[in-house]
Short mmCIF file of C-alpha atoms and ligand atoms in Angstrom, two decimals:
data_model
loop_
_atom_site.label_atom_id
_atom_site.label_comp_id
_atom_site.label_asym_id
_atom_site.label_seq_id
_atom_site.Cartn_x
_atom_site.Cartn_y
_atom_site.Cartn_z
CA MET V 1 -3.76 -33.08 -125.44
CA ASN V 2 -0.58 -32.08 -123.59
CA HIS V 3 -1.66 -29.09 -121.52
CA LEU V 4 1.47 -26.89 -121.58
CA PHE V 5 2.97 -27.94 -124.90
CA GLY V 6 -0.48 -27.92 -126.51
CA GLU V 7 -0.76 -24.28 -125.58
CA ILE V 8 2.75 -23.56 -126.85
CA ARG V 9 1.73 -25.19 -130.15
CA SER V 10 -1.39 -23.05 -130.32
CA HIS V 11 0.77 -19.89 -130.23
CA MET V 12 3.40 -21.22 -132.63
CA PRO V 13 4.43 -18.85 -135.42
CA ALA V 14 5.52 -20.02 -138.91
CA ALA V 15 8.16 -22.76 -138.78
CA ASP V 16 10.89 -20.53 -140.21
CA THR V 17 10.38 -17.85 -137.51
CA LEU V 18 13.49 -17.30 -135.39
CA PHE V 19 13.28 -18.74 -131.86
CA ILE V 20 16.85 -18.50 -130.51
CA GLU V 21 19.98 -16.73 -131.66
CA THR V 22 23.04 -17.49 -129.56
CA SER V 23 25.77 -14.95 -128.88
CA ALA V 24 28.00 -17.07 -131.14
CA GLY V 25 25.55 -16.40 -133.99
CA LEU V 26 23.79 -19.80 -134.16
CA LYS V 27 20.18 -19.28 -135.28
CA LEU V 28 17.43 -21.78 -134.46
CA SER V 29 13.89 -21.46 -135.78
CA TYR V 30 10.60 -22.60 -134.25
CA GLY V 31 10.60 -25.45 -136.79
CA GLN V 32 14.02 -26.56 -135.57
CA MET V 33 12.78 -26.28 -131.98
CA MET V 34 9.92 -28.65 -132.87
CA SER V 35 12.16 -31.26 -134.47
CA ALA V 36 14.90 -31.00 -131.81
CA THR V 37 12.42 -31.35 -128.93
CA ALA V 38 10.85 -34.35 -130.72
CA ARG V 39 14.27 -35.98 -131.10
CA TYR V 40 15.13 -35.44 -127.42
CA ALA V 41 11.68 -36.73 -126.39
CA ASN V 42 12.20 -39.88 -128.48
CA ALA V 43 15.69 -40.33 -127.00
CA LEU V 44 14.36 -40.01 -123.44
CA VAL V 45 11.54 -42.49 -124.09
CA GLY V 46 14.17 -44.82 -125.55
CA LEU V 47 16.10 -44.60 -122.27
CA GLY V 48 12.99 -45.80 -120.43
CA VAL V 49 11.44 -42.48 -119.35
CA LYS V 50 7.71 -42.89 -118.71
CA PRO V 51 5.03 -40.24 -118.07
CA GLY V 52 5.43 -38.93 -114.52
CA ASP V 53 9.11 -39.91 -114.31
CA ARG V 54 11.58 -37.26 -113.21
CA VAL V 55 14.43 -36.26 -115.52
CA ALA V 56 17.18 -34.48 -113.57
CA VAL V 57 19.36 -32.10 -115.56
CA GLN V 58 22.57 -30.35 -114.59
CA LEU V 59 23.84 -28.66 -117.72
CA GLU V 60 25.70 -25.52 -118.67
CA LYS V 61 23.37 -23.08 -120.40
CA SER V 62 22.76 -23.75 -124.09
CA PRO V 63 19.73 -24.03 -126.41
CA ALA V 64 19.88 -27.81 -125.89
CA GLY V 65 19.01 -27.24 -122.22
CA LEU V 66 15.77 -25.55 -123.25
CA PHE V 67 15.00 -28.22 -125.82
CA ILE V 68 15.44 -30.90 -123.14
CA TYR V 69 13.01 -29.01 -120.87
CA LEU V 70 10.44 -28.93 -123.66
CA ALA V 71 11.14 -32.56 -124.59
CA CYS V 72 10.33 -33.59 -121.02
CA VAL V 73 7.06 -31.65 -121.17
CA ARG V 74 6.17 -33.29 -124.49
CA ALA V 75 7.00 -36.76 -123.11
CA GLY V 76 4.85 -36.17 -120.02
CA ALA V 77 7.95 -36.41 -117.82
CA ILE V 78 8.82 -34.05 -114.97
CA TYR V 79 11.73 -31.74 -115.71
CA LEU V 80 14.09 -31.24 -112.79
CA PRO V 81 16.78 -28.62 -113.41
CA LEU V 82 19.72 -28.38 -111.02
CA ASN V 83 22.02 -25.44 -110.42
CA THR V 84 25.28 -25.99 -112.30
CA ALA V 85 27.22 -24.96 -109.18
CA TYR V 86 25.97 -27.90 -107.11
CA THR V 87 28.72 -30.26 -105.99
CA LEU V 88 28.50 -34.07 -105.98
CA ASN V 89 27.82 -33.88 -102.26
CA GLU V 90 24.72 -31.77 -102.95
CA LEU V 91 23.61 -33.77 -106.01
CA ASP V 92 23.60 -36.90 -103.90
CA TYR V 93 20.66 -35.49 -101.91
CA PHE V 94 18.68 -34.30 -104.95
CA ILE V 95 19.08 -37.57 -106.83
CA GLY V 96 18.23 -39.63 -103.75
CA ASP V 97 15.16 -37.50 -103.00
CA ALA V 98 13.75 -37.08 -106.52
CA GLU V 99 14.61 -40.58 -107.75
CA PRO V 100 14.86 -39.53 -111.38
CA ALA V 101 14.63 -42.15 -114.12
CA VAL V 102 17.37 -40.38 -116.07
CA VAL V 103 20.06 -37.84 -115.17
CA ILE V 104 21.58 -35.61 -117.85
CA CYS V 105 24.89 -33.92 -117.08
CA ASP V 106 27.91 -32.28 -118.62
CA PRO V 107 30.34 -34.81 -120.18
CA ALA V 108 33.09 -33.62 -117.79
CA LYS V 109 30.96 -34.51 -114.75
CA HIS V 110 29.83 -37.91 -115.96
CA ALA V 111 32.07 -40.18 -113.88
CA GLY V 112 31.04 -38.80 -110.47
CA ILE V 113 27.35 -38.48 -111.33
CA ALA V 114 27.19 -41.95 -112.92
CA GLU V 115 28.42 -43.37 -109.62
CA LEU V 116 25.67 -41.48 -107.74
CA GLY V 117 23.11 -42.62 -110.30
CA ALA V 118 24.08 -46.27 -109.87
CA ARG V 119 23.74 -45.95 -106.10
CA HIS V 120 20.24 -44.42 -106.39
CA GLY V 121 18.85 -46.80 -109.02
CA VAL V 122 18.80 -44.27 -111.89
CA LYS V 123 18.13 -46.02 -115.22
CA ALA V 124 20.64 -43.98 -117.23
CA VAL V 125 23.09 -41.12 -116.77
CA VAL V 126 23.65 -39.49 -120.15
CA THR V 127 25.60 -36.41 -121.18
CA HIS V 128 25.18 -33.25 -123.20
CA GLY V 129 27.75 -30.53 -123.83
CA THR V 130 26.92 -26.97 -124.83
CA GLY V 131 27.27 -27.87 -128.52
CA MET V 132 26.56 -30.97 -130.56
CA ASP V 133 28.25 -33.34 -128.16
CA GLY V 134 27.42 -35.88 -125.51
CA THR V 135 25.74 -39.27 -125.41
CA LEU V 136 22.24 -37.77 -125.28
CA PHE V 137 23.02 -35.59 -128.28
CA ASP V 138 24.05 -38.72 -130.21
CA LEU V 139 20.87 -40.55 -129.23
CA ALA V 140 18.73 -37.55 -130.24
CA ALA V 141 20.56 -37.14 -133.56
CA ALA V 142 19.71 -40.76 -134.39
CA ALA V 143 16.07 -40.43 -133.25
CA ALA V 144 13.00 -39.48 -135.32
CA PRO V 145 12.25 -35.72 -135.68
CA ASP V 146 8.59 -36.09 -134.80
CA PHE V 147 6.87 -37.15 -131.61
CA ALA V 148 3.26 -37.62 -130.52
CA ASP V 149 2.97 -35.48 -127.36
CA VAL V 150 1.88 -37.48 -124.31
CA ALA V 151 -1.53 -36.34 -123.05
CA ARG V 152 -1.33 -34.42 -119.76
CA GLY V 153 -3.99 -32.59 -117.77
CA PRO V 154 -3.72 -29.15 -116.13
CA ASP V 155 -2.83 -30.61 -112.71
CA ASP V 156 -0.17 -33.04 -113.92
CA LEU V 157 3.36 -32.05 -112.99
CA ALA V 158 5.62 -30.45 -115.60
CA ALA V 159 8.59 -29.65 -113.38
CA ILE V 160 10.11 -29.84 -109.93
CA LEU V 161 12.38 -26.98 -108.89
CA TYR V 162 14.37 -27.40 -105.72
CA THR V 163 14.54 -24.49 -103.32
CA SER V 164 16.75 -24.61 -100.24
CA GLY V 165 15.14 -25.18 -96.87
CA THR V 166 15.62 -23.28 -93.64
CA THR V 167 15.97 -26.64 -91.94
CA GLY V 168 18.92 -27.37 -94.22
CA ARG V 169 16.92 -29.75 -96.41
CA SER V 170 16.04 -28.59 -99.89
CA LYS V 171 12.43 -28.87 -100.96
CA GLY V 172 11.23 -29.80 -104.43
CA ALA V 173 8.50 -27.36 -105.54
CA MET V 174 6.05 -29.27 -107.75
CA MET V 175 4.85 -27.17 -110.69
CA SER V 176 1.87 -28.32 -112.74
CA HIS V 177 1.24 -27.69 -116.42
CA GLU V 178 -1.45 -25.14 -115.54
CA ASN V 179 0.77 -23.42 -112.93
CA LEU V 180 3.21 -22.62 -115.72
CA ALA V 181 0.73 -22.02 -118.53
CA SER V 182 -1.53 -19.70 -116.54
CA ASN V 183 1.39 -17.48 -115.55
CA ALA V 184 2.84 -17.29 -119.07
CA ARG V 185 -0.59 -16.35 -120.46
CA VAL V 186 -0.94 -13.48 -117.97
CA LEU V 187 2.62 -12.17 -118.37
CA VAL V 188 2.55 -12.02 -122.18
CA ASP V 189 -0.48 -9.82 -121.91
CA TYR V 190 0.63 -7.73 -118.91
CA TRP V 191 4.06 -6.98 -120.36
CA ARG V 192 2.73 -6.71 -123.96
CA PHE V 193 4.96 -9.32 -125.56
CA THR V 194 4.31 -9.96 -129.27
CA GLY V 195 5.94 -11.93 -132.06
CA LYS V 196 8.06 -8.86 -132.81
CA ASP V 197 9.91 -9.01 -129.49
CA VAL V 198 13.53 -10.04 -129.10
CA LEU V 199 14.43 -10.83 -125.49
CA LEU V 200 18.01 -10.47 -124.30
CA HIS V 201 18.38 -13.62 -122.19
CA ALA V 202 21.41 -13.63 -119.88
CA LEU V 203 19.84 -15.48 -116.91
CA PRO V 204 20.60 -19.07 -115.93
CA ILE V 205 18.00 -21.62 -117.06
CA PHE V 206 17.93 -23.80 -113.94
CA HIS V 207 15.94 -21.14 -112.05
CA THR V 208 12.30 -20.10 -112.50
CA HIS V 209 13.25 -16.61 -113.77
CA GLY V 210 15.31 -17.62 -116.81
CA LEU V 211 13.49 -20.90 -117.35
CA PHE V 212 9.78 -20.21 -116.98
CA VAL V 213 9.32 -16.45 -116.88
CA ALA V 214 11.61 -15.74 -119.80
CA THR V 215 11.22 -18.85 -121.95
CA ASN V 216 7.51 -19.53 -121.55
CA VAL V 217 6.66 -15.88 -122.20
CA ILE V 218 8.70 -15.93 -125.41
CA LEU V 219 7.12 -19.21 -126.53
CA PHE V 220 3.59 -17.99 -125.78
CA ALA V 221 4.28 -14.78 -127.71
CA GLY V 222 5.92 -16.56 -130.65
CA ALA V 223 8.86 -14.19 -130.11
CA SER V 224 12.62 -14.77 -130.13
CA MET V 225 15.58 -14.57 -127.76
CA LEU V 226 19.21 -13.57 -127.91
CA PHE V 227 20.72 -16.27 -125.77
CA LEU V 228 23.88 -15.46 -123.76
CA PRO V 229 25.67 -18.15 -121.72
CA LYS V 230 25.75 -15.69 -118.81
CA PHE V 231 25.68 -11.99 -118.02
CA ASP V 232 28.71 -10.38 -119.62
CA ALA V 233 28.65 -6.58 -119.94
CA ASP V 234 30.54 -6.56 -123.26
CA GLU V 235 28.13 -9.06 -124.77
CA VAL V 236 25.08 -7.30 -123.34
CA PHE V 237 26.11 -3.95 -124.81
CA ARG V 238 27.05 -5.57 -128.13
CA LEU V 239 23.62 -7.23 -128.45
CA LEU V 240 21.36 -4.56 -126.92
CA PRO V 241 20.73 -2.84 -130.28
CA LYS V 242 19.18 -6.09 -131.60
CA ALA V 243 16.86 -6.56 -128.60
CA THR V 244 13.53 -5.07 -127.55
CA ALA V 245 13.31 -6.37 -123.98
CA MET V 246 15.49 -7.76 -121.20
CA MET V 247 14.77 -9.66 -118.00
CA GLY V 248 17.38 -9.48 -115.28
CA VAL V 249 18.24 -9.64 -111.62
CA PRO V 250 19.18 -6.37 -109.88
CA THR V 251 22.89 -7.25 -110.17
CA PHE V 252 22.62 -6.96 -113.97
CA TYR V 253 21.25 -3.45 -113.73
CA PHE V 254 23.78 -2.46 -111.08
CA ARG V 255 26.58 -3.63 -113.37
CA MET V 256 25.15 -1.91 -116.44
CA LEU V 257 24.98 1.35 -114.47
CA GLN V 258 28.72 1.19 -113.78
CA ASP V 259 29.35 1.10 -117.53
CA GLU V 260 29.72 4.22 -119.63
CA ARG V 261 28.16 2.40 -122.57
CA LEU V 262 24.75 2.72 -120.88
CA THR V 263 23.26 5.64 -122.84
CA PRO V 264 19.88 6.57 -124.39
CA GLU V 265 21.43 5.68 -127.76
CA ALA V 266 22.38 2.13 -126.59
CA THR V 267 18.87 1.44 -125.30
CA LYS V 268 16.81 3.24 -127.92
CA HIS V 269 15.35 0.01 -129.38
CA MET V 270 14.46 -1.34 -125.95
CA ARG V 271 10.84 -1.14 -124.93
CA LEU V 272 11.18 -2.93 -121.59
CA PHE V 273 13.70 -3.75 -118.85
CA ILE V 274 12.28 -6.08 -116.19
CA SER V 275 13.88 -6.76 -112.81
CA GLY V 276 13.11 -9.40 -110.22
CA SER V 277 14.30 -12.26 -107.96
CA ALA V 278 15.69 -9.80 -105.40
CA PRO V 279 15.00 -6.23 -104.33
CA LEU V 280 16.07 -3.55 -106.78
CA LEU V 281 17.61 -0.61 -104.95
CA GLU V 282 15.59 2.56 -105.43
CA GLU V 283 18.83 4.27 -106.31
CA THR V 284 19.48 1.80 -109.13
CA HIS V 285 15.94 2.38 -110.44
CA ARG V 286 16.39 6.16 -110.47
CA GLU V 287 19.93 6.17 -111.85
CA PHE V 288 18.89 3.83 -114.66
CA GLU V 289 16.12 6.21 -115.65
CA ARG V 290 18.47 9.17 -115.44
CA LYS V 291 20.95 7.50 -117.78
CA THR V 292 18.55 5.97 -120.30
CA GLY V 293 15.20 7.70 -119.91
CA LEU V 294 13.65 4.26 -119.25
CA ARG V 295 12.07 3.06 -116.04
CA ILE V 296 12.89 -0.51 -115.04
CA LEU V 297 9.73 -2.52 -114.40
CA GLU V 298 10.11 -4.41 -111.11
CA ARG V 299 8.09 -7.52 -110.41
CA TYR V 300 7.97 -10.09 -107.59
CA GLY V 301 7.61 -13.82 -107.59
CA MET V 302 9.01 -17.00 -106.15
CA THR V 303 9.80 -20.50 -107.34
CA GLU V 304 6.68 -21.89 -105.65
CA THR V 305 4.31 -19.42 -107.28
CA ASN V 306 5.82 -18.14 -110.52
CA MET V 307 5.16 -14.40 -110.80
CA LEU V 308 2.85 -12.72 -108.30
CA THR V 309 2.98 -8.96 -108.76
CA SER V 310 4.26 -6.50 -111.30
CA ASN V 311 4.56 -2.79 -111.75
CA PRO V 312 2.27 -1.67 -114.56
CA TYR V 313 3.28 -1.45 -118.20
CA ASP V 314 1.56 1.87 -118.86
CA GLY V 315 0.98 3.30 -115.39
CA GLU V 316 3.47 4.58 -112.86
CA ARG V 317 6.39 2.21 -112.14
CA VAL V 318 7.20 3.05 -108.56
CA ALA V 319 10.78 2.49 -107.34
CA GLY V 320 10.97 0.37 -104.20
CA THR V 321 7.65 -1.37 -104.93
CA VAL V 322 6.84 -4.57 -106.79
CA GLY V 323 3.57 -3.24 -108.20
CA PHE V 324 0.13 -4.84 -108.23
CA PRO V 325 -1.02 -8.45 -107.92
CA LEU V 326 -1.19 -9.92 -111.44
CA PRO V 327 -4.60 -10.78 -112.92
CA GLY V 328 -5.81 -14.01 -111.31
CA VAL V 329 -3.51 -13.62 -108.27
CA THR V 330 -5.04 -12.70 -104.92
CA LEU V 331 -2.57 -11.24 -102.45
CA ARG V 332 -3.16 -10.24 -98.84
CA VAL V 333 -0.99 -9.03 -95.98
CA VAL V 334 -1.80 -10.63 -92.66
CA ASN V 335 -0.65 -10.76 -89.07
CA PRO V 336 1.74 -13.75 -89.22
CA GLU V 337 0.60 -15.09 -85.84
CA THR V 338 -3.18 -14.74 -86.12
CA GLY V 339 -3.65 -14.78 -89.90
CA GLU V 340 -5.85 -11.69 -89.53
CA LYS V 341 -5.91 -9.40 -92.59
CA LEU V 342 -4.09 -6.11 -92.04
CA ALA V 343 -5.04 -2.62 -93.16
CA THR V 344 -3.38 -0.51 -95.88
CA GLU V 345 0.26 0.36 -95.10
CA GLU V 346 0.43 -2.17 -92.23
CA ILE V 347 3.40 -4.54 -92.42
CA GLY V 348 2.87 -8.27 -92.21
CA MET V 349 3.17 -11.63 -93.91
CA ILE V 350 2.35 -11.79 -97.63
CA GLU V 351 -0.03 -14.61 -98.54
CA VAL V 352 -1.19 -15.48 -102.04
CA SER V 353 -3.52 -17.69 -104.02
CA GLY V 354 -4.10 -18.25 -107.72
CA PRO V 355 -3.75 -20.82 -110.51
CA ASN V 356 0.02 -20.10 -110.52
CA VAL V 357 0.57 -21.37 -106.95
CA PHE V 358 2.39 -24.71 -106.85
CA LYS V 359 1.07 -28.15 -105.91
CA GLY V 360 3.24 -28.59 -102.86
CA TYR V 361 6.69 -29.89 -101.92
CA TRP V 362 7.78 -33.22 -103.35
CA ARG V 363 7.26 -35.99 -100.80
CA MET V 364 6.78 -33.48 -97.95
CA PRO V 365 3.03 -33.47 -97.25
CA GLU V 366 3.45 -32.14 -93.70
CA LYS V 367 5.76 -29.31 -94.79
CA THR V 368 3.35 -28.47 -97.61
CA LYS V 369 0.40 -28.37 -95.23
CA SER V 370 2.20 -26.02 -92.86
CA GLU V 371 2.91 -23.53 -95.67
CA PHE V 372 -0.78 -23.09 -96.54
CA ARG V 373 -3.62 -21.48 -94.59
CA PRO V 374 -6.81 -23.54 -94.20
CA ASP V 375 -8.49 -21.31 -96.84
CA GLY V 376 -5.85 -22.27 -99.41
CA TYR V 377 -3.55 -19.22 -99.30
CA LEU V 378 0.20 -19.84 -99.48
CA ILE V 379 2.27 -18.21 -96.73
CA THR V 380 5.13 -16.76 -98.81
CA GLY V 381 7.54 -16.04 -95.96
CA ASP V 382 7.98 -12.52 -97.34
CA ILE V 383 7.13 -9.56 -95.16
CA GLY V 384 5.49 -6.63 -96.92
CA LYS V 385 2.70 -4.07 -97.17
CA ILE V 386 0.17 -2.67 -99.62
CA ASP V 387 -0.18 1.10 -100.02
CA ALA V 388 -3.33 3.15 -100.61
CA LYS V 389 -2.92 2.89 -104.38
CA GLY V 390 -2.55 -0.88 -104.19
CA TYR V 391 1.23 -1.09 -104.77
CA VAL V 392 2.89 -3.94 -102.89
CA SER V 393 6.32 -3.48 -101.25
CA ILE V 394 8.55 -6.20 -99.81
CA VAL V 395 10.00 -5.05 -96.53
CA GLY V 396 12.05 -8.06 -95.62
CA ARG V 397 12.09 -11.80 -95.55
CA GLY V 398 10.72 -13.79 -92.72
CA LYS V 399 12.89 -16.74 -93.45
CA ASP V 400 16.34 -15.12 -93.09
CA LEU V 401 17.04 -16.01 -96.64
CA VAL V 402 20.16 -14.42 -98.14
CA ILE V 403 19.88 -13.37 -101.79
CA THR V 404 23.27 -12.99 -103.37
CA GLY V 405 23.54 -12.13 -107.06
CA GLY V 406 19.92 -13.25 -107.48
CA TYR V 407 20.52 -16.67 -105.92
CA ASN V 408 18.87 -17.76 -102.71
CA VAL V 409 21.11 -18.97 -99.94
CA TYR V 410 19.59 -20.41 -96.79
CA PRO V 411 21.91 -19.80 -93.84
CA LYS V 412 21.20 -23.12 -92.15
CA GLU V 413 22.84 -25.13 -94.88
CA ILE V 414 26.13 -23.27 -94.45
CA GLU V 415 25.91 -23.14 -90.66
CA VAL V 416 25.61 -26.92 -90.56
CA GLU V 417 28.86 -27.28 -92.53
CA ILE V 418 30.74 -24.72 -90.41
CA ASP V 419 29.51 -26.21 -87.14
CA GLN V 420 31.04 -29.55 -88.13
CA LEU V 421 34.56 -28.10 -88.36
CA PRO V 422 36.99 -28.91 -85.56
CA GLY V 423 37.40 -25.97 -83.19
CA VAL V 424 33.93 -24.50 -83.93
CA VAL V 425 31.22 -24.17 -81.28
CA GLU V 426 28.51 -22.66 -83.44
CA SER V 427 27.91 -20.23 -86.24
CA ALA V 428 25.37 -17.85 -87.73
CA VAL V 429 25.24 -16.99 -91.41
CA ILE V 430 23.72 -13.69 -92.47
CA GLY V 431 23.37 -11.57 -95.58
CA VAL V 432 24.68 -8.02 -95.41
CA PRO V 433 24.51 -5.30 -98.08
CA HIS V 434 27.03 -5.84 -100.87
CA PRO V 435 27.40 -3.32 -103.70
CA ASP V 436 27.71 -5.94 -106.42
CA PHE V 437 25.76 -8.98 -105.20
CA GLY V 438 22.95 -7.21 -103.33
CA GLU V 439 23.82 -9.25 -100.26
CA GLY V 440 27.10 -10.92 -99.34
CA VAL V 441 27.02 -14.25 -97.51
CA THR V 442 28.80 -13.64 -94.20
CA ALA V 443 29.59 -16.07 -91.41
CA VAL V 444 29.91 -15.28 -87.73
CA VAL V 445 31.66 -18.07 -85.84
CA VAL V 446 32.13 -18.89 -82.18
CA ALA V 447 35.38 -20.84 -81.75
CA LYS V 448 36.29 -23.20 -78.93
CA LYS V 449 38.66 -21.67 -76.37
CA GLY V 450 42.21 -21.86 -77.62
CA ALA V 451 41.22 -23.42 -80.97
CA GLN V 452 43.53 -22.71 -83.89
CA ILE V 453 40.89 -21.63 -86.38
CA ASP V 454 40.72 -18.50 -88.50
CA GLU V 455 38.87 -17.07 -91.51
CA LYS V 456 41.17 -18.78 -94.01
CA ALA V 457 40.70 -22.19 -92.41
CA VAL V 458 36.89 -21.89 -92.48
CA LEU V 459 36.80 -20.72 -96.10
CA GLY V 460 39.26 -23.43 -97.14
CA ALA V 461 37.14 -26.13 -95.49
CA LEU V 462 33.96 -25.01 -97.27
CA ASP V 463 35.51 -24.76 -100.72
CA GLY V 464 34.38 -27.79 -102.75
CA LYS V 465 31.76 -28.75 -100.15
CA LEU V 466 29.32 -26.01 -101.07
CA ALA V 467 28.51 -24.30 -104.35
CA LYS V 468 30.66 -21.19 -104.80
CA PHE V 469 27.73 -18.78 -104.49
CA LYS V 470 26.89 -20.18 -101.06
CA GLN V 471 30.38 -19.84 -99.64
CA PRO V 472 30.80 -16.91 -97.23
CA LYS V 473 32.67 -13.90 -98.57
CA ARG V 474 33.92 -13.08 -95.06
CA VAL V 475 34.12 -14.91 -91.74
CA PHE V 476 34.16 -13.12 -88.37
CA PHE V 477 34.69 -14.46 -84.87
CA LEU V 478 32.74 -13.60 -81.70
CA ASP V 479 32.86 -14.94 -78.14
CA ASP V 480 29.08 -15.51 -78.11
CA LEU V 481 26.14 -15.12 -80.50
CA PRO V 482 23.45 -12.63 -79.39
CA ARG V 483 20.27 -14.46 -78.33
CA ASN V 484 16.76 -13.51 -77.23
CA THR V 485 15.03 -14.88 -74.13
CA MET V 486 13.66 -17.79 -76.16
CA GLY V 487 17.21 -18.77 -77.04
CA LYS V 488 16.91 -17.75 -80.72
CA VAL V 489 19.97 -16.16 -82.31
CA GLN V 490 19.20 -12.50 -83.07
CA LYS V 491 20.45 -12.22 -86.59
CA ASN V 492 19.14 -8.68 -86.89
CA ILE V 493 21.77 -7.58 -84.36
CA LEU V 494 24.50 -9.33 -86.33
CA ARG V 495 23.30 -7.80 -89.60
CA GLU V 496 23.46 -4.36 -87.98
CA GLN V 497 26.93 -5.00 -86.59
CA TYR V 498 28.39 -6.09 -89.93
CA LYS V 499 26.27 -3.93 -92.25
CA ALA V 500 29.15 -1.80 -93.56
CA ILE V 501 31.83 -4.44 -94.15
CA TYR V 502 31.45 -4.55 -97.95
CA SER V 503 30.85 -0.86 -98.52
P1 AMP L 601 13.09 -17.70 -105.73
O1 AMP L 601 12.26 -18.81 -105.25
O2 AMP L 601 14.52 -18.03 -105.92
O3 AMP L 601 12.52 -17.08 -106.97
O4 AMP L 601 13.08 -16.56 -104.61
C1 AMP L 601 11.89 -16.02 -104.19
C2 AMP L 601 12.12 -14.93 -103.21
O5 AMP L 601 12.88 -13.87 -103.80
C3 AMP L 601 10.83 -14.28 -102.78
O6 AMP L 601 10.18 -15.02 -101.78
C4 AMP L 601 11.32 -12.92 -102.32
O7 AMP L 601 11.82 -13.00 -101.00
C5 AMP L 601 12.47 -12.62 -103.25
N1 AMP L 601 12.09 -11.72 -104.33
C6 AMP L 601 11.74 -12.01 -105.59
N2 AMP L 601 11.49 -10.89 -106.30
C7 AMP L 601 11.68 -9.86 -105.45
C8 AMP L 601 11.59 -8.43 -105.56
N3 AMP L 601 11.28 -7.84 -106.70
N4 AMP L 601 11.86 -7.69 -104.45
C9 AMP L 601 12.20 -8.27 -103.29
N5 AMP L 601 12.32 -9.60 -103.12
C10 AMP L 601 12.07 -10.38 -104.19
#
């Protein structure tokens, strides 16, 4: 039996039940999902994909992207989604590190990626557009519509999701079948999803939120989704009356609040708005309730763990908190240096364990070891506390991560690029409050004496080298970076100094 897909099958509604409706009006049933995923699985096997092989995918969002994810699971392969914003420069690292058997990309990107594939010994680089186009689509169309799922156990890998690394190197988080299945099981129950639900899906599907949280929950509930290529306020308000639930990043809710179409009437069929991936401002939480009468349910998770905590469905949803540890998840707050457990309301490092916690970083056994305590708890890198009622709050991030529009940006990766520019001594990249993106990526640069370098030159040099969302929104110049006695750059001082630049 295939652990994850076997469980999806066990929850499967009647074949003619709607699974996905796109914003263009295309309707796909569970029966069509079964035959499409079988066709893609057959096509991948035909290209030489064997159980345990990685299949790297960089595709614009479309139902085919989800079918390819499920096809990989059925074929016992490891699905490896890549952010569509990644440049060839960045893909070179991922393909070299993951050594996928097959890479699937947009037809327009084929030439560059095929060249990378050839260099890294990839068996085939095939294409898929957002419709019925691309070489993989053609192979799938010609393949059989049924497939015998490859047997996989709970600990076998279903996916690798790359997260950025503070050292500048991205790490591949290895997710097992049971990591994904256990979390979907819990969330369906905790958030009360049933076959009657219609989820408004406007998240990207290369990230855990839109891929696993949203899709696996819908599949385990036998429910359906309204599938938008991206968040677009007009489309969201047009489709809201057909939906019952939405999952979003805080930016979605911030944008909806700016819109006069957000009324109790517009949301009257909605039973649940869920927010996560970045902190939801308390003000957004309260304003949303004031305008709709509905309280957003905030939850907390990370790529490496799936979902960890959630505000309750029935109980009090407290603004500024991420709720309680989910059933099966154990969460503690400890002194980061000693590992000693802290008391209620004391701030420290959040550590977690549970069947949802990943299997480690791909080909980084030492890094993996250093992220876990000897008793098996994962050190999340998030700083937080637990109150007397058991609600968890995230106070900050230990790792200096910047979260912009729901995407994680690790400063080091950008600093390395800036530091290479002629005329630059060093740089520090920070996230500062931004009304639209939550945080705006901001660079502080120390230039060589007399160097002819300015904001425009730095931004121009980074364009095309880094994904758009990672590029700084502003660049400032200082004579020196503030440092502590240990020589570490004090980013907190910089954050304070530039905190009002986007307001
Ligand atoms: P990712 O791996 O991209 O899902 O990012 C995980 C990180 O996002 C976590 O380690 C947290 O720092 C942050 N995060 C996720 N959800 C929340 C939340 N509700 N509030 C604050 N931070 C969050």
